[in-house]
PDB file of C-alpha atoms in Angstrom:
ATOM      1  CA  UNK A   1     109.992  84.645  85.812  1.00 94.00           C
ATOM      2  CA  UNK A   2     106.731  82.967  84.640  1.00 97.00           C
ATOM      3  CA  UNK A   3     104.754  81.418  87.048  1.00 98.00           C
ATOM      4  CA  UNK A   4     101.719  79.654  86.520  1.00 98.00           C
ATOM      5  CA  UNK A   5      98.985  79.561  89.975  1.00 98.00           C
ATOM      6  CA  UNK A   6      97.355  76.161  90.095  1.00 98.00           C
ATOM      7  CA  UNK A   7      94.654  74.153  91.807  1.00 97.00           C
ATOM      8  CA  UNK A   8      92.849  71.266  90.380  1.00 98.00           C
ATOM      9  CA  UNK A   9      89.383  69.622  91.337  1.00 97.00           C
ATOM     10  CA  UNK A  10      88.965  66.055  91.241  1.00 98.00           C
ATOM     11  CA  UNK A  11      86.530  63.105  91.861  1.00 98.00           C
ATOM     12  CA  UNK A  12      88.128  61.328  94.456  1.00 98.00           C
ATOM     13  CA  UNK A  13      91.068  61.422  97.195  1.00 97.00           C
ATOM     14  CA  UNK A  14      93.442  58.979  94.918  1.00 97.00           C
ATOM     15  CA  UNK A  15      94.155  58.193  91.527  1.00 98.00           C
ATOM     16  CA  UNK A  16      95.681  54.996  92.107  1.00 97.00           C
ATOM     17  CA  UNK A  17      91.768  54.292  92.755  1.00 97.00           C
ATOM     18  CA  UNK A  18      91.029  55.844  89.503  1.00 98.00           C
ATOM     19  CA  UNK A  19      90.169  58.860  90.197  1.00 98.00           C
ATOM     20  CA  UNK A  20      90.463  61.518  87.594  1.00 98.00           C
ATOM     21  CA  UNK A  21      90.420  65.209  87.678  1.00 98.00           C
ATOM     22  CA  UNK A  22      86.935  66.941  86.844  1.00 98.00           C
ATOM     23  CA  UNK A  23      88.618  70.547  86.761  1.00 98.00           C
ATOM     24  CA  UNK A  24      91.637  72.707  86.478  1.00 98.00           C
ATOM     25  CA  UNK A  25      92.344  76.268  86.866  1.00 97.00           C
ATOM     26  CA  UNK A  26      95.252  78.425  86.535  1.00 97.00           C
ATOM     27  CA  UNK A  27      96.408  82.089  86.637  1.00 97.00           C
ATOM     28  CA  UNK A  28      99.357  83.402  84.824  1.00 98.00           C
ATOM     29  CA  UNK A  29     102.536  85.620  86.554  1.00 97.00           C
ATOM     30  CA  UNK A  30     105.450  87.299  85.289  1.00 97.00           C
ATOM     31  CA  UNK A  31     107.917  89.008  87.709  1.00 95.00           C
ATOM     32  CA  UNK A  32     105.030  89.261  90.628  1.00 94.00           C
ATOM     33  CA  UNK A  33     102.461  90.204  88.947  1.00 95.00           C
ATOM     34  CA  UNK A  34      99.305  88.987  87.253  1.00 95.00           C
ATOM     35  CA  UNK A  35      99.322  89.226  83.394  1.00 96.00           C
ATOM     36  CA  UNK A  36      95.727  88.161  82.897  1.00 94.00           C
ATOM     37  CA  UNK A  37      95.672  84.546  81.291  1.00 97.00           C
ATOM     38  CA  UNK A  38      94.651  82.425  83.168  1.00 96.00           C
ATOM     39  CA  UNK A  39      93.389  78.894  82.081  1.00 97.00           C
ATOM     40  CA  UNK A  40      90.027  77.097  83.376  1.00 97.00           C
ATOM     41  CA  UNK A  41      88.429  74.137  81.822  1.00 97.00           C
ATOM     42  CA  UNK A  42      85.734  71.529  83.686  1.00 98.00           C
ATOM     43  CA  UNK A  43      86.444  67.387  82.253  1.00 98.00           C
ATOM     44  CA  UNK A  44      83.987  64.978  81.858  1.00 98.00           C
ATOM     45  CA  UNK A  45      85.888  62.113  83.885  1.00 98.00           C
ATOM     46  CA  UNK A  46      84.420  59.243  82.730  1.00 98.00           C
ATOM     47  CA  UNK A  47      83.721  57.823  85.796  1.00 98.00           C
ATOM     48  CA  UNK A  48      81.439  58.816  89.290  1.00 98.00           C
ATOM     49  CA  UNK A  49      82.054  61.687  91.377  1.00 98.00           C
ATOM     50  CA  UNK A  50      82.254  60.221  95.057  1.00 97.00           C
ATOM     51  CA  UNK A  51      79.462  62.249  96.827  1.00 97.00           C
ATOM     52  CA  UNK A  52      82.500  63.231  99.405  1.00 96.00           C
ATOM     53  CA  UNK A  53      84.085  64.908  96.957  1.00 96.00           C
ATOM     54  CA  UNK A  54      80.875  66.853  95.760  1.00 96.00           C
ATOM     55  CA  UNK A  55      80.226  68.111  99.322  1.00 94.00           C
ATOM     56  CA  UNK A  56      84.043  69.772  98.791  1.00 91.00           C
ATOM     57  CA  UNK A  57      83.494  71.463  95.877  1.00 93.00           C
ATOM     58  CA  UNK A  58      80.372  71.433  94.872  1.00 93.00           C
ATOM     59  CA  UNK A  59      81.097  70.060  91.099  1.00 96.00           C
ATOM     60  CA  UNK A  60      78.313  67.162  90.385  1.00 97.00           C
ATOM     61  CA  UNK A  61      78.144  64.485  87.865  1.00 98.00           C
ATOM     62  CA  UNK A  62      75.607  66.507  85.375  1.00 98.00           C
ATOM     63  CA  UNK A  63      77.480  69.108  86.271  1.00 97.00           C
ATOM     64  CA  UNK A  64      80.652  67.614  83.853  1.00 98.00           C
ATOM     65  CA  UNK A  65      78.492  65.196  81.520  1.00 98.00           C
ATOM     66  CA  UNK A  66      78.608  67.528  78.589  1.00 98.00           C
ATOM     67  CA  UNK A  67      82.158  68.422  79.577  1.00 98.00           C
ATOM     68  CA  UNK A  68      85.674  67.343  77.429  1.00 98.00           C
ATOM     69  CA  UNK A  69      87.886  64.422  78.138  1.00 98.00           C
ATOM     70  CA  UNK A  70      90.855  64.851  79.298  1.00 98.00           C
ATOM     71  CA  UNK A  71      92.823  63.646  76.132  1.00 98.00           C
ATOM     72  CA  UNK A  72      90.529  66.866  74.314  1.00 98.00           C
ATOM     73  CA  UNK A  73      91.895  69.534  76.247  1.00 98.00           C
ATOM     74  CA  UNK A  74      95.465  68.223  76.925  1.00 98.00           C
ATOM     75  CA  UNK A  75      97.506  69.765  74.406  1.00 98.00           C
ATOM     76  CA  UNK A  76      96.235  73.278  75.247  1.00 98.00           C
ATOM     77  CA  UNK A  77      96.973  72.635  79.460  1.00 98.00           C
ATOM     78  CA  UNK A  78     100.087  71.562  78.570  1.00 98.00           C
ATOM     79  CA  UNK A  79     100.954  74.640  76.433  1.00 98.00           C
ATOM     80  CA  UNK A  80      99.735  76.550  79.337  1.00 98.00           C
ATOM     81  CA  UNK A  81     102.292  75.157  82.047  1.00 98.00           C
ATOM     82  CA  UNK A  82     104.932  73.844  80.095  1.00 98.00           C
ATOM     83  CA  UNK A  83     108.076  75.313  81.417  1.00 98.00           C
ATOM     84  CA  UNK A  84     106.765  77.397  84.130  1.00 98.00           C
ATOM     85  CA  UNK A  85     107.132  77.473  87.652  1.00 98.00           C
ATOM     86  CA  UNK A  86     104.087  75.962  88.913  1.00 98.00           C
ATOM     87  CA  UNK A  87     102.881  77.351  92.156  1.00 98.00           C
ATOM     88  CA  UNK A  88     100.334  74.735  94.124  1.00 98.00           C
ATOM     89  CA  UNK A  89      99.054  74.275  97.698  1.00 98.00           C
ATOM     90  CA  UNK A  90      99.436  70.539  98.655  1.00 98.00           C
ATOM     91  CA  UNK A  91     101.793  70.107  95.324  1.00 98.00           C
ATOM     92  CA  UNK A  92     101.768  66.128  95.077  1.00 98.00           C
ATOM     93  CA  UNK A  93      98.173  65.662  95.155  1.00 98.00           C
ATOM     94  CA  UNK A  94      97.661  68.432  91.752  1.00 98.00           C
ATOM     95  CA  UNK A  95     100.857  66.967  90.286  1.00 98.00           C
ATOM     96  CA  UNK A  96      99.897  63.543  91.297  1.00 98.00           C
ATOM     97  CA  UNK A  97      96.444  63.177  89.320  1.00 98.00           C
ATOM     98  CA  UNK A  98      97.771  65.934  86.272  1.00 98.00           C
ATOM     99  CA  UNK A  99     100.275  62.837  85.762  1.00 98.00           C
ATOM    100  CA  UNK A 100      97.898  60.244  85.934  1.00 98.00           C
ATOM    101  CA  UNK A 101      95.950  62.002  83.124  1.00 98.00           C
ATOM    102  CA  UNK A 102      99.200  62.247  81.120  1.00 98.00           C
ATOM    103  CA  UNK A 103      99.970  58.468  81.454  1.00 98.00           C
ATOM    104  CA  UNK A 104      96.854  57.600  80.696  1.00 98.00           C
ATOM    105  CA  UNK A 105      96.791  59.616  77.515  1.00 98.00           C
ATOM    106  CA  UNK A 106     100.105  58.836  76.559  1.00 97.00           C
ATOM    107  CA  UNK A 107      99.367  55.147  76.196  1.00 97.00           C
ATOM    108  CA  UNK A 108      96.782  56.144  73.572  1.00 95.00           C
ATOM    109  CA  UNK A 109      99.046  58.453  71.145  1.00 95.00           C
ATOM    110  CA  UNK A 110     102.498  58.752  69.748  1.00 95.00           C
ATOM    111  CA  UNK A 111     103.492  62.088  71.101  1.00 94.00           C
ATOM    112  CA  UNK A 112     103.410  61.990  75.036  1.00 97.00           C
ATOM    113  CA  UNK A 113     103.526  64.563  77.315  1.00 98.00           C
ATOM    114  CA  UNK A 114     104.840  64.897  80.963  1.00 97.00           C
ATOM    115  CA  UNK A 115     105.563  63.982  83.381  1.00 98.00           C
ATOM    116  CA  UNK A 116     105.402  67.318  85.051  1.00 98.00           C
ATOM    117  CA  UNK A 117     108.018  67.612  86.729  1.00 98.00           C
ATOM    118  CA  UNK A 118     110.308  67.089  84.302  1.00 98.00           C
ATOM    119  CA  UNK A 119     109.496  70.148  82.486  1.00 98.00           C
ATOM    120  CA  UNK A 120     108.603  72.647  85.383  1.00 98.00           C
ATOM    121  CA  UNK A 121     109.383  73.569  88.234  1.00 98.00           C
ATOM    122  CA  UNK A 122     107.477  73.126  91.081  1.00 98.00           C
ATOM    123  CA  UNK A 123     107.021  75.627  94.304  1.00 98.00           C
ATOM    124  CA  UNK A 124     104.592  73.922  96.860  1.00 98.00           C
ATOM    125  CA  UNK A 125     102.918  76.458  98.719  1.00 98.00           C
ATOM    126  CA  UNK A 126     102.285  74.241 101.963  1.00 98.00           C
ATOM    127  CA  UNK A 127     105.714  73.256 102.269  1.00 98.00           C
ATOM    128  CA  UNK A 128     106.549  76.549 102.516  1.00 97.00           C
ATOM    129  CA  UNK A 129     103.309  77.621 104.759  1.00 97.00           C
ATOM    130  CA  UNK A 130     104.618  74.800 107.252  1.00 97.00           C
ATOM    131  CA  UNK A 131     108.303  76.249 107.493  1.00 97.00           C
ATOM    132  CA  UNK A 132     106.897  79.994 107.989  1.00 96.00           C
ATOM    133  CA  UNK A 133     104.268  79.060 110.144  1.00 95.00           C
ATOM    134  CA  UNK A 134     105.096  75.567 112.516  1.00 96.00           C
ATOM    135  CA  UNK A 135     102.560  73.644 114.620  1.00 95.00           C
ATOM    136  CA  UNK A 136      99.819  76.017 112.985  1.00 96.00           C
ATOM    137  CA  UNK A 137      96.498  75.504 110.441  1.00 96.00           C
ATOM    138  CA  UNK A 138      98.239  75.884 107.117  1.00 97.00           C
ATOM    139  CA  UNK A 139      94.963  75.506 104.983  1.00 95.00           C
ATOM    140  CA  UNK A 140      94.085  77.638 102.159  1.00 93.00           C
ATOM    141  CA  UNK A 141      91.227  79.338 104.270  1.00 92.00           C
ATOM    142  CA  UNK A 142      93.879  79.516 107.674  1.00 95.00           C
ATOM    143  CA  UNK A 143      96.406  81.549 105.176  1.00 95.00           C
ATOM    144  CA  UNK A 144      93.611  83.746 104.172  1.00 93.00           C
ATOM    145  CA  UNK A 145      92.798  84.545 107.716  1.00 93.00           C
ATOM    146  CA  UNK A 146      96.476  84.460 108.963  1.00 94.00           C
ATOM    147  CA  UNK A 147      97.178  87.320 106.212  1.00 93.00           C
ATOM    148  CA  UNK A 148      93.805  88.716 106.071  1.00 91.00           C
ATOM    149  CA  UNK A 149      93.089  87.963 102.852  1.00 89.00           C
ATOM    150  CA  UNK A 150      89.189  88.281 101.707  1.00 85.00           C
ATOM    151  CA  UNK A 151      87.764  85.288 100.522  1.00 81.00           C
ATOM    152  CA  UNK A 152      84.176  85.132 101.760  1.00 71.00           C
ATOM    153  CA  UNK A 153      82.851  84.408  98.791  1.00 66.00           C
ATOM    154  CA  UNK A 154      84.539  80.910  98.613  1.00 62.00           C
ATOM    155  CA  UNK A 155      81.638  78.661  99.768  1.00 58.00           C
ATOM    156  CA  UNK A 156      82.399  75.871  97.819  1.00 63.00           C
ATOM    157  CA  UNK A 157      86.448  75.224  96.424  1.00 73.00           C
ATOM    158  CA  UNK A 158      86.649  75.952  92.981  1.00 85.00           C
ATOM    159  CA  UNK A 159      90.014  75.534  90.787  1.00 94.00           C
ATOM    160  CA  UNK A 160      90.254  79.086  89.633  1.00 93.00           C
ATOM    161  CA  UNK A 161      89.111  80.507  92.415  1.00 91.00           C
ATOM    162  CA  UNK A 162      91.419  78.919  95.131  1.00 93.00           C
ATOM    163  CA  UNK A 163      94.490  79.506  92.005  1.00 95.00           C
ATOM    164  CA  UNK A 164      93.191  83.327  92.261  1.00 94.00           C
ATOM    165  CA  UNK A 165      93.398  83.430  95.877  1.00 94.00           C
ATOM    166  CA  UNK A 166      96.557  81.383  95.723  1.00 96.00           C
ATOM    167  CA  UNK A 167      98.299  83.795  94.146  1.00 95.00           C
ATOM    168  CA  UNK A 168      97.338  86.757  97.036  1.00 94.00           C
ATOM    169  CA  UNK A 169      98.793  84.331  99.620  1.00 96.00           C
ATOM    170  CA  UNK A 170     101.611  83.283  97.890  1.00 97.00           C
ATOM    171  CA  UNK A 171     102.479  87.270  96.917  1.00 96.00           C
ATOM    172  CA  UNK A 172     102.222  87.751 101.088  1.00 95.00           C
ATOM    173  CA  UNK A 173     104.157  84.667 102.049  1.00 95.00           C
ATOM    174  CA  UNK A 174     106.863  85.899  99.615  1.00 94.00           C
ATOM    175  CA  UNK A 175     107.525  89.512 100.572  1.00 85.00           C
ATOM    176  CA  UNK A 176     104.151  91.182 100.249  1.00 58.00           C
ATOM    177  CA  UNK A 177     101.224  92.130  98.100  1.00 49.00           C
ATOM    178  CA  UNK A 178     101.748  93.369  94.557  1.00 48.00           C
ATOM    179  CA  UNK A 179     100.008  94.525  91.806  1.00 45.00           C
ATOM    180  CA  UNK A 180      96.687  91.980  91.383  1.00 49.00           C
ATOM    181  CA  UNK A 181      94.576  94.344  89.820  1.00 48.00           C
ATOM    182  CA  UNK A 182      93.848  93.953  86.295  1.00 49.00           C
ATOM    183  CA  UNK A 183      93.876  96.331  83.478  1.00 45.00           C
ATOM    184  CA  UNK A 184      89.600  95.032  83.073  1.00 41.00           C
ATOM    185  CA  UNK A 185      88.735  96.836  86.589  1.00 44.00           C
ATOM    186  CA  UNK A 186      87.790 100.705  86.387  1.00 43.00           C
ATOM    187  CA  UNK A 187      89.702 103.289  87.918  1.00 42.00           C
ATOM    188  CA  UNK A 188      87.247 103.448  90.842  1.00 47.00           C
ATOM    189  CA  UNK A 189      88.027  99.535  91.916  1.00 45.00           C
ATOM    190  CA  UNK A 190      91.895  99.954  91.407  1.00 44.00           C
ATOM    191  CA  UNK A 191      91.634 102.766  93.929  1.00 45.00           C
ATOM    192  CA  UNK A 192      89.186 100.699  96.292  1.00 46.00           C
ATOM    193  CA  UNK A 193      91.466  97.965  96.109  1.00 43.00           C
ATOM    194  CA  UNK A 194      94.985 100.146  96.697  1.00 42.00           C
ATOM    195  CA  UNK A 195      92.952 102.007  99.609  1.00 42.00           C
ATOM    196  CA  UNK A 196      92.367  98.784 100.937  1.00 42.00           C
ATOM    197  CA  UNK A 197      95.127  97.185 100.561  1.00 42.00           C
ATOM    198  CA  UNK A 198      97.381 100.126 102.063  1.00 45.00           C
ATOM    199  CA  UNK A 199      99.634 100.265  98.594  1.00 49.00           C
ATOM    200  CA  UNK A 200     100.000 102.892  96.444  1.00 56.00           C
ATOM    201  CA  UNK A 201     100.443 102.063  93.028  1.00 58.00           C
ATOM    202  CA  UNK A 202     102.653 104.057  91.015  1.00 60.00           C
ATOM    203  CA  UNK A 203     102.991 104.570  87.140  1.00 64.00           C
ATOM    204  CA  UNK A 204     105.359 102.891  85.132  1.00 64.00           C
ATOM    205  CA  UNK A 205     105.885 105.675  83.003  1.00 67.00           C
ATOM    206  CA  UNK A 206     106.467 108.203  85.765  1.00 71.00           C
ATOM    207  CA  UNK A 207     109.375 110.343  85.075  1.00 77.00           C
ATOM    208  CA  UNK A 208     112.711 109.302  86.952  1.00 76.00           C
ATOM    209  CA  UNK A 209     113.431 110.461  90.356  1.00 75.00           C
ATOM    210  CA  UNK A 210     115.749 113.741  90.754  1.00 81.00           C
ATOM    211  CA  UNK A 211     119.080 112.915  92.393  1.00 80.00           C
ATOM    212  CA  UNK A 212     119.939 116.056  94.668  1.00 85.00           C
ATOM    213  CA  UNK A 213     123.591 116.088  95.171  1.00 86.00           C
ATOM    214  CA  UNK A 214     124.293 117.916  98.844  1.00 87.00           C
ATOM    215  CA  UNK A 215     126.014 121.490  99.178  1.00 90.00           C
ATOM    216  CA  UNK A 216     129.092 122.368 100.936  1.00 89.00           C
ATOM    217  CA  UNK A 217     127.479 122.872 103.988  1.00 91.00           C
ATOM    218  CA  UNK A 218     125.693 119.202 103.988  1.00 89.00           C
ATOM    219  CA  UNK A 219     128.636 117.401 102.951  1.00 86.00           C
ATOM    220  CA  UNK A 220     130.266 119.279 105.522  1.00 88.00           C
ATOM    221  CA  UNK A 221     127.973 118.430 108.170  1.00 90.00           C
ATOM    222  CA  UNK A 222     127.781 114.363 107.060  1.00 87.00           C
ATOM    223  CA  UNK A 223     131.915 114.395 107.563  1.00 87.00           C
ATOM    224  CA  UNK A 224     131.307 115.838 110.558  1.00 88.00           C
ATOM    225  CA  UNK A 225     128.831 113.415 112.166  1.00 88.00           C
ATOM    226  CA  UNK A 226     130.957 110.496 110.556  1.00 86.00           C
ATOM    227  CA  UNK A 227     133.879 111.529 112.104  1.00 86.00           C
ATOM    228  CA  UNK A 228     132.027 111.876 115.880  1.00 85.00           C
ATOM    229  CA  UNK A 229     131.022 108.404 115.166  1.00 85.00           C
ATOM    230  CA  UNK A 230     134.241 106.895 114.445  1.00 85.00           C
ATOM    231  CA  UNK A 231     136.074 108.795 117.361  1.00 84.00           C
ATOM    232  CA  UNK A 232     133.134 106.880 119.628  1.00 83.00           C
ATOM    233  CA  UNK A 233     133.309 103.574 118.379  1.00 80.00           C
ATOM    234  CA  UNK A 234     136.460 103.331 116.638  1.00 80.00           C
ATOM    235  CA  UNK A 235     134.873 102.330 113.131  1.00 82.00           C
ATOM    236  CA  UNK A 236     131.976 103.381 110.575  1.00 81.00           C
ATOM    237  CA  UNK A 237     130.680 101.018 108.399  1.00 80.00           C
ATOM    238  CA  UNK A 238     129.907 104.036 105.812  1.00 76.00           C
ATOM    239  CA  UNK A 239     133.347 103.510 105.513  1.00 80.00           C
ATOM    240  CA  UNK A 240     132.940  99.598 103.992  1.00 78.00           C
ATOM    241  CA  UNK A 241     130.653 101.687 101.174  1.00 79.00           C
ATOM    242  CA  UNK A 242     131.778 101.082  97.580  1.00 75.00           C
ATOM    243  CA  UNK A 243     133.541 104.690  95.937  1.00 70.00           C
ATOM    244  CA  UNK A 244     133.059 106.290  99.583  1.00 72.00           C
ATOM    245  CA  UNK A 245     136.123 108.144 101.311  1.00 70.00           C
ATOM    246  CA  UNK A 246     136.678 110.626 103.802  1.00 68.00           C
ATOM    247  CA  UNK A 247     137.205 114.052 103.172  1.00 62.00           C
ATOM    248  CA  UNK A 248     140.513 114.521 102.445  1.00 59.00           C
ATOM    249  CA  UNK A 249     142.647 116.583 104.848  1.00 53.00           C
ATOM    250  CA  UNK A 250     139.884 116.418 107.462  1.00 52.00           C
ATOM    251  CA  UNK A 251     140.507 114.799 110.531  1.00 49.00           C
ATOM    252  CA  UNK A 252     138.581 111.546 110.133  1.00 49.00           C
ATOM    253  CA  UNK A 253     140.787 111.518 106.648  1.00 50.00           C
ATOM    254  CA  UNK A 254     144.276 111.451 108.808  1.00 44.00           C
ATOM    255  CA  UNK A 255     142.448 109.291 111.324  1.00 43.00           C
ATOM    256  CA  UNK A 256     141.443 106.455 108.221  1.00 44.00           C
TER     257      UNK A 256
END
């Protein structure tokens, strides 16, 4: 499954105050694990940053002056999330002002795009921190903490950065850590980072476990402790197992 990590920066709280978004960053997964691509990409918004949202993330009017428009980078984004599974903390704000930008746009052209929902899916990451985790802080930063997660170097938000650590907490909410290293770090970092994280990461092109089928005497043995079993409590749910039988002629055979 592809799913695309996502966080967006913007200049305001609402775009039905016209707000717009001032950056976007995203990190690409397939089947649990990061490929690499990622997209990131500051806009010039055409409007003020409110100095609220500066003190948030830290992104300042020079800062995006020299930037692209939206309508200049929107046919690239959109290649990079259309038909995905879009993964995003606090999902209706991000989707919110990403379709504002597309409406917006498509009044200008002939070929619109959006709205985003109707061509990915969406998995919102606080909805699901809320279920897991009721009555508690289900922040970005409280996740970190809650699944000790590193992330002292995120003074300030940033869109890539909180889509990079999105992706650790969302692998932990989901069944635990996997693979996040990428093929760019040296041998000594993976190893830092497995050591760390208490995984052990295996190669892909390891040869295929042996299957060591039991002797007489073990198969003889595993009868035997089924059978004490079933005389106890009257069933064995090795029974239940698909192709699985007692030995025939034994006494948990005449007994089944």
């Amino acid at each position: 499954m592809r799913q695309i990590i996502l966080d967006t920066e913007t200049t305001g709280i609402d775009p039905r105050d016209g707000h717009r978004l001032i950056e976007i960053g995203g990190v690409e997964m397939i089947n649990r694990r990061l490929t690499g691509r990622t997209y990131h990409q500051f806009i010039n918004p055409q409007r003020a940053i409110e100095e609220e949202a500066i003190g948030i993330h830290g992104i300042t009017n020079e800062r995006v002056a020299d930037e692209p428009v939206f309508a200049a980078i929107a046919d690239e984004f959109w290649a990079f999330i259309e038909g995905a599974e879009l993964v995003i903390h606090n999902a209706p704000f991000d989707v919110g002002f990403i379709d504002n930008e597309l409406s917006l746009l498509n009044a200008k052209r002939s070929v619109t795009l959006g709205p985003v929902a109707e061509h990915c899916r969406i998995l919102d990451t606080l909805v699901m921190a809320r279920k897991m985790h009721p009555g508690q802080r289900n922040s970005l930063d409280a996740l970190c903490k809650r699944y000790q997660i590193e992330n002292g170097h995120r003074v300030l938000h940033g869109a890539l950065l909180d889509a990079e650590i999105l992706a650790d907490v969302y692998l932990h909410m989901t069944g635990g850590q996997t693979a996040l290293t990428l093929d760019a770090q040296s041998s000594n970092e993976q190893e830092n980072s497995q050591q760390s994280s208490g995984i052990r990461r295996l190669d892909e092109q390891r040869p295929r476990l042996a299957v060591v089928a039991p002797n007489d005497a073990e198969l003889a043995a595993h009868h035997a402790k089924l059978a004490g079993i079933r005389e106890a409590s009257g069933e064995c749910a090795w029974d239940s197992l698909p192709g699985w039988s007692p030995a025939p002629g034994s006494a948990e055979g005449e007994a089944h």
